[in-house]
Structures are given as C-alpha cells and as structure tokens.
PDB file of C-alpha atoms in Angstrom:
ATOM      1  CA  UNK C 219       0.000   0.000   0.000  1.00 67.00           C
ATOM      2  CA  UNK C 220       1.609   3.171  -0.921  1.00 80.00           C
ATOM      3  CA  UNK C 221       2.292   5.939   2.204  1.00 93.00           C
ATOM      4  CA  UNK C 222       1.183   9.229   2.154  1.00 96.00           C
ATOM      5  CA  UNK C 223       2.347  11.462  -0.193  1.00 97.00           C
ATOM      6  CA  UNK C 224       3.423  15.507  -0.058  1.00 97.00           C
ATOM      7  CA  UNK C 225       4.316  17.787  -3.446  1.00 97.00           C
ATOM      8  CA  UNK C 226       6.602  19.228  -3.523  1.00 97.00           C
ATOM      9  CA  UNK C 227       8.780  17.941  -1.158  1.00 96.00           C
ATOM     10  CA  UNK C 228      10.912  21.655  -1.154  1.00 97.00           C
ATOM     11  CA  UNK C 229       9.364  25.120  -2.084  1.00 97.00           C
ATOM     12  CA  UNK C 230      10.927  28.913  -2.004  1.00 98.00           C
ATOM     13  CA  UNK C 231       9.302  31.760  -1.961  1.00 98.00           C
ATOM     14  CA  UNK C 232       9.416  35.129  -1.344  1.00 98.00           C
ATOM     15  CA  UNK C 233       7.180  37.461   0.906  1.00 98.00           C
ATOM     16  CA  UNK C 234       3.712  38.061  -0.179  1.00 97.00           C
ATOM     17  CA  UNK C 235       3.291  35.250  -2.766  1.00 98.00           C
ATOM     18  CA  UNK C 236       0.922  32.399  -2.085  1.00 98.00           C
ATOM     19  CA  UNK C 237       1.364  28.963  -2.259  1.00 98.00           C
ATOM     20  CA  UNK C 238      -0.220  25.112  -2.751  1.00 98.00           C
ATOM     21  CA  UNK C 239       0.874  22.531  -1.190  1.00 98.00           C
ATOM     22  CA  UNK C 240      -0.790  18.945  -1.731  1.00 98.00           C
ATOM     23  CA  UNK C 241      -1.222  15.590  -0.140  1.00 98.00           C
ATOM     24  CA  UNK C 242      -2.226  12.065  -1.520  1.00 98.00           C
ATOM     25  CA  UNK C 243      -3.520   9.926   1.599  1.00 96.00           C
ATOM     26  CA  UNK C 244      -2.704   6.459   1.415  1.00 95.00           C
ATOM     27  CA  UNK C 245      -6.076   4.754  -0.364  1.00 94.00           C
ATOM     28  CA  UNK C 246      -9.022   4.175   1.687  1.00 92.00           C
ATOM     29  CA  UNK C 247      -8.266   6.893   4.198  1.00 92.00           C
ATOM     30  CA  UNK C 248     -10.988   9.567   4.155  1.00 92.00           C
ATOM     31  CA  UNK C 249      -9.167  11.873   6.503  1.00 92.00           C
ATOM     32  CA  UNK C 250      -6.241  14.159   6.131  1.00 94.00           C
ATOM     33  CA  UNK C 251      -4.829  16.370   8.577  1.00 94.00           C
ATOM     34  CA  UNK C 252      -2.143  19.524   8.055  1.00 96.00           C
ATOM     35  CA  UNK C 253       0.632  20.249  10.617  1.00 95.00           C
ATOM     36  CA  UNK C 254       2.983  22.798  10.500  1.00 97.00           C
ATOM     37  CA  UNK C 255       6.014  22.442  12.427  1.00 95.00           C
ATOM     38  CA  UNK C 256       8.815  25.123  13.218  1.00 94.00           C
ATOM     39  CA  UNK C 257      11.933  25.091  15.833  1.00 90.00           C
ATOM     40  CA  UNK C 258      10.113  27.849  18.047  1.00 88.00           C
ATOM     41  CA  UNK C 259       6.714  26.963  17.763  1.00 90.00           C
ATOM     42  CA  UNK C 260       6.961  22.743  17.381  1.00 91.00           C
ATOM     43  CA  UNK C 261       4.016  21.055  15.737  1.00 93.00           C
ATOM     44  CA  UNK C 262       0.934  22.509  15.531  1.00 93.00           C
ATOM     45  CA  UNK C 263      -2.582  21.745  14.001  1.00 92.00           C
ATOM     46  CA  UNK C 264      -3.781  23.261  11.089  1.00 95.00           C
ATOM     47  CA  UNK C 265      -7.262  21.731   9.854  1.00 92.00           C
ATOM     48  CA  UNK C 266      -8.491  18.428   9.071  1.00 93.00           C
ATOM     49  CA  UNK C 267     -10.615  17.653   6.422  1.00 94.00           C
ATOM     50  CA  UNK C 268     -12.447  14.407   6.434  1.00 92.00           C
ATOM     51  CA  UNK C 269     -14.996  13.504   3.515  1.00 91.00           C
ATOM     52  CA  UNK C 270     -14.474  16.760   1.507  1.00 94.00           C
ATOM     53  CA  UNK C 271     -15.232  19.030   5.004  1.00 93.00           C
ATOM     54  CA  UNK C 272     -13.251  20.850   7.309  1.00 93.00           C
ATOM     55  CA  UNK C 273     -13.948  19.221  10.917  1.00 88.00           C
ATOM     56  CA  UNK C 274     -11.370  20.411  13.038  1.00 87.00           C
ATOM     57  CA  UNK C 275      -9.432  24.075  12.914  1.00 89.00           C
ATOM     58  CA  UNK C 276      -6.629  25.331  14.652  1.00 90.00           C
ATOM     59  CA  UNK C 277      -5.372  28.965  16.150  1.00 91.00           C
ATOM     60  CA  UNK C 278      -3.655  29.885  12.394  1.00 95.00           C
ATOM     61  CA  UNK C 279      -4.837  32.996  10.528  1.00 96.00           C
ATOM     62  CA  UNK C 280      -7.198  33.471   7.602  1.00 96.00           C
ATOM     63  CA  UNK C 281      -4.036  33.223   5.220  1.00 97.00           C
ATOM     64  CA  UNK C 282      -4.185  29.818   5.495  1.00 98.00           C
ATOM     65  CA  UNK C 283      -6.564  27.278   4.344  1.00 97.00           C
ATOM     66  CA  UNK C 284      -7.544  24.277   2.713  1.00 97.00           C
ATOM     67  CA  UNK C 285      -9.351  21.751   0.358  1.00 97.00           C
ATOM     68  CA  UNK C 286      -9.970  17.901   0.340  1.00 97.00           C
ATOM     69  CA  UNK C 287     -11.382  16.491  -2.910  1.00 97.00           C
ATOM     70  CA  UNK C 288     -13.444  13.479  -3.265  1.00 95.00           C
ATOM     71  CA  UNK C 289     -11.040  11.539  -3.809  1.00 94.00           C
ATOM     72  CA  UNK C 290      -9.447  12.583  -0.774  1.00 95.00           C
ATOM     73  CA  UNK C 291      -6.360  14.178  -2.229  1.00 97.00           C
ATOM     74  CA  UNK C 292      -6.206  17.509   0.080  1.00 98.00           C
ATOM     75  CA  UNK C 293      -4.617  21.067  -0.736  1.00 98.00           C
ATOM     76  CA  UNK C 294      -3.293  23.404   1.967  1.00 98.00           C
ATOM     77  CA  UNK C 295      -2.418  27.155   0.520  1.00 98.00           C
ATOM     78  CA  UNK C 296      -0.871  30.157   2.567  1.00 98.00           C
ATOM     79  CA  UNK C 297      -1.572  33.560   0.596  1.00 96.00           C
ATOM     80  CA  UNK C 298       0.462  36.509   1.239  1.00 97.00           C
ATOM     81  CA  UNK C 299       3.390  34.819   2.520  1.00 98.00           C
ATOM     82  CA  UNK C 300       5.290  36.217   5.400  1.00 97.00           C
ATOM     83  CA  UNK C 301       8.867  35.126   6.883  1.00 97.00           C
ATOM     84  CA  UNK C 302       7.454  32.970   9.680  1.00 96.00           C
ATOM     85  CA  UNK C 303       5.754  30.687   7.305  1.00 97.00           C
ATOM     86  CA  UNK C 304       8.408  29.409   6.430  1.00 98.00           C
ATOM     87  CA  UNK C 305       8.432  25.806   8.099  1.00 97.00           C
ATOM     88  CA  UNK C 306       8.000  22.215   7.488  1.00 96.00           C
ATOM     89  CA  UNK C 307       4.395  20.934   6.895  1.00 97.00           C
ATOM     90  CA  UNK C 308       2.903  17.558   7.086  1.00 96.00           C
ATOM     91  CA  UNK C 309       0.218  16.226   6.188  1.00 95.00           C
ATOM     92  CA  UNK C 310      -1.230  12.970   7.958  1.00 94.00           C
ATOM     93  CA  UNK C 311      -4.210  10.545   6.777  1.00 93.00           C
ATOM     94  CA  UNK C 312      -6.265   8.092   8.538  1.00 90.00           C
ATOM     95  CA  UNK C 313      -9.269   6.060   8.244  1.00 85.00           C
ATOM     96  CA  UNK C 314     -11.514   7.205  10.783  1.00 78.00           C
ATOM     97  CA  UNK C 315     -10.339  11.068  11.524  1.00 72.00           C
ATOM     98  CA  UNK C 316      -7.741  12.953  13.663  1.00 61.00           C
ATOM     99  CA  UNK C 317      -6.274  11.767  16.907  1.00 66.00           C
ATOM    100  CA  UNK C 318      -8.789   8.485  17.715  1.00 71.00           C
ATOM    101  CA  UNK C 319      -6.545   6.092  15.660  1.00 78.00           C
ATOM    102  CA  UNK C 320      -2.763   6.405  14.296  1.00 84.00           C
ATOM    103  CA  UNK C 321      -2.026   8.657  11.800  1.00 88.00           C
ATOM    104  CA  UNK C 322       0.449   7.926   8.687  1.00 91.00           C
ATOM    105  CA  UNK C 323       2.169  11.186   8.188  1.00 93.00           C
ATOM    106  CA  UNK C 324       3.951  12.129   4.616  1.00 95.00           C
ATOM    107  CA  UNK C 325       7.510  13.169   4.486  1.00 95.00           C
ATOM    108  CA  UNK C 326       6.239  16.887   4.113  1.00 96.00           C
ATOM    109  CA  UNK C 327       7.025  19.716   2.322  1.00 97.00           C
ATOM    110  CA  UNK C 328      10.067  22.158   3.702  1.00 97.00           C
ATOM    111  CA  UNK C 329       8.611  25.908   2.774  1.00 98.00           C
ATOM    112  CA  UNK C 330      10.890  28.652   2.386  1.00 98.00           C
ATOM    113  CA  UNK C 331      10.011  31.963   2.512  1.00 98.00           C
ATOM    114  CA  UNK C 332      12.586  34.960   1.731  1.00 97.00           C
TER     115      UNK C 332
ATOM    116  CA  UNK Z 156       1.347  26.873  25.515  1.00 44.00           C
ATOM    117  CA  UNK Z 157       2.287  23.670  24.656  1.00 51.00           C
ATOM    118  CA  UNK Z 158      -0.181  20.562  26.381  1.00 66.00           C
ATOM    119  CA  UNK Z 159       2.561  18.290  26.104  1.00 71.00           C
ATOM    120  CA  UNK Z 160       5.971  18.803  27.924  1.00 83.00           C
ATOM    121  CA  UNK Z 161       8.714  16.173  27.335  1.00 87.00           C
ATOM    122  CA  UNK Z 162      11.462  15.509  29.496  1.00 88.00           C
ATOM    123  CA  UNK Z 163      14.545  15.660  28.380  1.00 94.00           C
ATOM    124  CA  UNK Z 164      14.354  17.861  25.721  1.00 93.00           C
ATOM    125  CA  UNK Z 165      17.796  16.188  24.453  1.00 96.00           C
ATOM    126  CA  UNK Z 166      19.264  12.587  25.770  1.00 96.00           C
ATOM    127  CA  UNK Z 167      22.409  10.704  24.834  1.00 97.00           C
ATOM    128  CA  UNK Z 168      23.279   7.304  25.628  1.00 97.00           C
ATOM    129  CA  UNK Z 169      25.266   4.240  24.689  1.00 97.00           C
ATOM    130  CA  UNK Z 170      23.832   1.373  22.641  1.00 97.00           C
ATOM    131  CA  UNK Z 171      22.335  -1.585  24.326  1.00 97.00           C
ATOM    132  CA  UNK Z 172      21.330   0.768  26.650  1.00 97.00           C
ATOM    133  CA  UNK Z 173      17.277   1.550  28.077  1.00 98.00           C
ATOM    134  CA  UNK Z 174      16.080   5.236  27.373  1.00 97.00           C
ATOM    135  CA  UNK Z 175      12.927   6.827  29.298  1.00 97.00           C
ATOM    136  CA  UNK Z 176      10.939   9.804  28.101  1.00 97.00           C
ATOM    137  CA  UNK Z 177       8.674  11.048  29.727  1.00 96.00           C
ATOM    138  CA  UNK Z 178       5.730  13.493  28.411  1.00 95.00           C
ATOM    139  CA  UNK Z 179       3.273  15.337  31.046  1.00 95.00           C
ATOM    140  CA  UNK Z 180       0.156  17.253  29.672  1.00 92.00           C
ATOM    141  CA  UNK Z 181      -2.261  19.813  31.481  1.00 90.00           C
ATOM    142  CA  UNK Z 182      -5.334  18.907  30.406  1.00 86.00           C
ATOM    143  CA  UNK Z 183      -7.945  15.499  30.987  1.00 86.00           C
ATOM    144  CA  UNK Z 184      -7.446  13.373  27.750  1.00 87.00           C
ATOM    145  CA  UNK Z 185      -9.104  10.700  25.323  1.00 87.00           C
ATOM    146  CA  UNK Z 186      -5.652   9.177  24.101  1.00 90.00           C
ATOM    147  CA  UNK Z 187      -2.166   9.854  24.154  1.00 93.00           C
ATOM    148  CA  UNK Z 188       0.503   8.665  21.594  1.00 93.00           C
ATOM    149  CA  UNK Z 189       3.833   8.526  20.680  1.00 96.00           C
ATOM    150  CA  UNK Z 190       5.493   8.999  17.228  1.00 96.00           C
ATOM    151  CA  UNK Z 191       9.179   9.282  16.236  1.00 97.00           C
ATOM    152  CA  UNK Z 192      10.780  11.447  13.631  1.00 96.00           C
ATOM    153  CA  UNK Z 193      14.045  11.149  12.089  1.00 93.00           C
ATOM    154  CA  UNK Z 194      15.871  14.502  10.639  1.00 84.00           C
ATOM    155  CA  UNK Z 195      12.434  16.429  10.207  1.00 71.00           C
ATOM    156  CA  UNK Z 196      11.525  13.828   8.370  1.00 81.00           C
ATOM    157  CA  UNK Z 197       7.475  12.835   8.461  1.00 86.00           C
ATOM    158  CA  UNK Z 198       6.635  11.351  11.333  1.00 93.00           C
ATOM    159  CA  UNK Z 199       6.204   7.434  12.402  1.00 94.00           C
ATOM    160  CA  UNK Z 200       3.094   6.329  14.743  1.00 93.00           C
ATOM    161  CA  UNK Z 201       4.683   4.190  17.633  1.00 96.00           C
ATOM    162  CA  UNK Z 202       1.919   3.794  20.143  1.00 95.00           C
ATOM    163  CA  UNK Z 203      -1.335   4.834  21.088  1.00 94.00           C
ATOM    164  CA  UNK Z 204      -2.565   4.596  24.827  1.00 95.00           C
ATOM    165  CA  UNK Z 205      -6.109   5.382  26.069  1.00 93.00           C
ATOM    166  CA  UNK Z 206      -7.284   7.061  28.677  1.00 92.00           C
ATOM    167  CA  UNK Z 207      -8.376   3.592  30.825  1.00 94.00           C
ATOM    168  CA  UNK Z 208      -5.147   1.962  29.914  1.00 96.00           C
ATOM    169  CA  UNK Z 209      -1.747   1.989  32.327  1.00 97.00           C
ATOM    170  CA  UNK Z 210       0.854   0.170  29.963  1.00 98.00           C
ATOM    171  CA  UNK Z 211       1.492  -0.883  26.053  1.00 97.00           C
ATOM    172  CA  UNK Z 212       4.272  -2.891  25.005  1.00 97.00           C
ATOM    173  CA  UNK Z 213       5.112  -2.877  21.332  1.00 95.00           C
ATOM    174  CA  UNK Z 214       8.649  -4.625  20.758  1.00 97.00           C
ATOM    175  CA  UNK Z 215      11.220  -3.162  22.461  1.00 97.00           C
ATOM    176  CA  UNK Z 216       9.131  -0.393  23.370  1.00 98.00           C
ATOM    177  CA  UNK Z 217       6.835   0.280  26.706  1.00 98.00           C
ATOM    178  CA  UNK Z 218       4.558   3.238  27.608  1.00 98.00           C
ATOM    179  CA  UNK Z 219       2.361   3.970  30.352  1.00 98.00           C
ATOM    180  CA  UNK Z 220      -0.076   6.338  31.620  1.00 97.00           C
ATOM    181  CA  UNK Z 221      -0.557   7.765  34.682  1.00 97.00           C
ATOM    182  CA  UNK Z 222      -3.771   9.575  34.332  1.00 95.00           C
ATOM    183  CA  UNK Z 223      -3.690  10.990  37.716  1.00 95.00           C
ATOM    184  CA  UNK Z 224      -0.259  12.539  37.261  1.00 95.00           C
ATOM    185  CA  UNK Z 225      -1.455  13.302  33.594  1.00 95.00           C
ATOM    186  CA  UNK Z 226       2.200  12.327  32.681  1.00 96.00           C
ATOM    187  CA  UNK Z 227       2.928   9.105  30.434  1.00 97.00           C
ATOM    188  CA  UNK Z 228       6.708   7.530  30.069  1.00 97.00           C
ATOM    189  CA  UNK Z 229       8.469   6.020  26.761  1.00 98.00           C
ATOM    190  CA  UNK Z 230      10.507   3.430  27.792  1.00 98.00           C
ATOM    191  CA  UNK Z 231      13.311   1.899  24.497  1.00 98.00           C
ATOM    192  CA  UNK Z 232      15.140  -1.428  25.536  1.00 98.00           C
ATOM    193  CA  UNK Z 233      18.423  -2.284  24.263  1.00 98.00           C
ATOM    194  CA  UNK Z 234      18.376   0.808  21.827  1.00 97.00           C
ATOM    195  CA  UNK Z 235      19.980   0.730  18.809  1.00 97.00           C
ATOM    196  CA  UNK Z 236      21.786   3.201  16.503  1.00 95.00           C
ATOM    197  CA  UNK Z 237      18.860   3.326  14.184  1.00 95.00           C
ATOM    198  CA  UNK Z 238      16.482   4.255  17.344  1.00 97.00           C
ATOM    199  CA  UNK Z 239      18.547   8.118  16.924  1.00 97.00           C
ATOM    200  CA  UNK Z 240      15.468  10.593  16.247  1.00 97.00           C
ATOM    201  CA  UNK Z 241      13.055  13.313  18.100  1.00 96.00           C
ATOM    202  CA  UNK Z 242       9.918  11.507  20.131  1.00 97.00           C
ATOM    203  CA  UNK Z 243       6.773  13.353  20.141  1.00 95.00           C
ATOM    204  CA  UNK Z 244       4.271  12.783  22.426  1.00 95.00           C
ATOM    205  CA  UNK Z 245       0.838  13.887  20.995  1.00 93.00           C
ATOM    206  CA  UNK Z 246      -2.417  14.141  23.321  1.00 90.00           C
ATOM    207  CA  UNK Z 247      -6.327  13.666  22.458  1.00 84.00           C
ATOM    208  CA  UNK Z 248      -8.247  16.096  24.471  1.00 76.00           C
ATOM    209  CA  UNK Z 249     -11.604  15.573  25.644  1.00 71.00           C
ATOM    210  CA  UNK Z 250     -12.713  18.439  25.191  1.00 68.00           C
ATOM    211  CA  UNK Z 251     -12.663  21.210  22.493  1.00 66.00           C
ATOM    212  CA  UNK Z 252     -11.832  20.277  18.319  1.00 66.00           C
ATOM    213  CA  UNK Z 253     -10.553  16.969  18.042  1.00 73.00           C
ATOM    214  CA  UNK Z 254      -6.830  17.754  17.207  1.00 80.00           C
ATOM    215  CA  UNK Z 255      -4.199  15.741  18.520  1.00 85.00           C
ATOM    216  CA  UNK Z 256      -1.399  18.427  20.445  1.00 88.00           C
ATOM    217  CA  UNK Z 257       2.372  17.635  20.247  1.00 91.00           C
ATOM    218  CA  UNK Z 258       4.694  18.082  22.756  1.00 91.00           C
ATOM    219  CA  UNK Z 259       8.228  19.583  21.886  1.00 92.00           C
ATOM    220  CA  UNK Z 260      10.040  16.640  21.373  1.00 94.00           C
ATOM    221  CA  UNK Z 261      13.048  14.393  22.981  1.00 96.00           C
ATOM    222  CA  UNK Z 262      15.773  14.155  21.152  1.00 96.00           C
ATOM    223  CA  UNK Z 263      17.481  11.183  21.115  1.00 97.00           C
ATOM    224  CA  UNK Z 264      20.744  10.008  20.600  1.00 97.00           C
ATOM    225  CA  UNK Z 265      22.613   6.620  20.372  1.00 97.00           C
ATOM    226  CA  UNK Z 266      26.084   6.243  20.439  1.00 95.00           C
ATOM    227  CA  UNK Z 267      27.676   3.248  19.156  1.00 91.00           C
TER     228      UNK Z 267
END
C-alpha cells in the first residue's frame, strides 16, 4: 500500500506570494490532517478535512486554508506569505479522523520563505 | 502553551542501553501517543494509549499512563543506533476540536 504522499517535497518563496501545497492519503483513508512544524513553535494543528469538510481548525490565521477532494487528495495554501511561514508541513491521513486512531504522516514539504 | 511537555528535551546514551521519556500534559485526555521522527523527516506512529489503559508494550518499546499525574513515560530497551530521532508525544483532548497536540520533542541520541 503506498504511504502518504506531499508535493513538492521543497518550495521557495518570497514574501507576499501564495502557495499550494498537496497531499495524496494512502487509499481508503478519508481523513487528512495539516501540521505545521517550526523550531520555536513545534508542531501545531492546522485543519483536518475528512470527507471533503473541514472538521477540526486550529489557532492559524485566515491566510491559510484548505481543500480535500473526493477523492481525498487535500490542498493546503498560505496567501500573502510572510517570513514565519516558512516551516516544514505535514500532512497525515487516517481512516476514521484525527487523533482516535494512528495517523500515517507524509515526508512533508520544507517551505521557504525569503 | 504547549499541552505536552517532554522531558529531556535532548538525551544521549550508549547502545544496548534503556532510554525513558517522559511526556506530562495539562489537560484530561481521550488518548495519548507517541510517534518518532528522524531529521524532520514525516513522522512514524509508535503507540497509542487510552485514557483507561496503564501500559502498552510494542517490541522493544513500553509506555504507560498515569492519568492521575497526567504524565505518560516512553521506555526503548536495548536501543539501537537506528532508534537516533526526536519523540513526540501527541495528546487527544476531551474536550474542544478533536486535534491531537504535540509536545516539543526528545531528542534522542545513540552512540555506538
């Protein structure tokens, strides 16, 4: 069964661009969860999305936000980029939905903002 | 703040030998689990513990939960070179969104 998977796996960008960052769950899992994780901060909780809705939110701003399709492939973007986004972020699918059961994370994608 | 806090934040032993983390949250919780991470890399599920449940063994691995303390231990046997990486506890509240919350992070070293 193939593992989750994040493109791209490395982005750049500069300040007040926006940006898309995907995620293939592995097949069968209807839930996929975003995580952005930074030296100061550590991981933190984004959104999950589980059948094509947004079910769970965390403390981030307005700039970000997300998708899921129904095929459960799942879009995060960030619009008007500033320096602190610049961290890694992972995304993380399971069957039945955030935090009940174990969660297969992808190898994420390392954003870069200049 | 953060509603996990491991302890270390940083530990460095010899192979063969047993490493403890332990994690300690703030608030009452549904589950608690533990994932590894190597070189912020994605992350690996290692165990999940509920909130009626005192000890999980999983291979060389053994966690437990002490509910009343709200604190929970890792405990590695024999660790290995390979078992270098940063260990993340993550809670479930029972209240509020269902979002699991990390902790910081041990990092762990093994030195051959």
């Amino acid at each position: 069964k193939a593992g989750v998977t994040q493109t791209p796996r490395y982005l750049i960008k500069t300040r007040g661009q926006q940006v898309t960052l995907s995620c293939s769950p592995i097949s069968g899992h209807r839930s996929v969860s975003w995580y952005q994780q930074t030296p100061g901060q550590g991981l933190q909780f984004l959104f999950e999305y589980f059948s094509e809705t947004q079910r769970n939110k965390g403390n981030f701003p307005g700039r970000f936000s997300g998708r899921q399709f129904s095929n459960s492939r799942s879009e995060m973007n960030v619009s008007t980029l500033e320096l602190g986004d610049s961290a890694l972020y992972l995304c993380a699918s399971s069957f039945f939905g955030t935090g009940d059961n174990e969660q297969f994370f992808g190898p994420g994608t390392r954003l870069t903002v200049l | 703040s953060q509603q996990g806090e491991e302890d270390p934040q940083a530990l460095s032993i010899q192979e063969g030998e047993n490493a403890t983390m332990n994690c300690s949250y703030k608030t009452s919780i549904n589950n608690l689990q533990w994932y590894r991470q190597n070189s912020g890399r994605g992350l690996v599920h290692l165990i999940l513990i509920r909130s009626n449940e005192r000890e999980k063994h999983s291979g060389r691995l053994r966690v437990t939960l002490d509910t009343s303390k709200k604190s929970s231990s890792l405990l590695i046997t024999a660790s290995r070179a390979a078992d270098t990486a940063s260990y993340f506890c993550a809670t479930l509240l029972i209240q509020g969104a269902q979002k699991l919350v990390f902790g910081q992070g041990t990092r762990l070293t093994i030195n051959p």
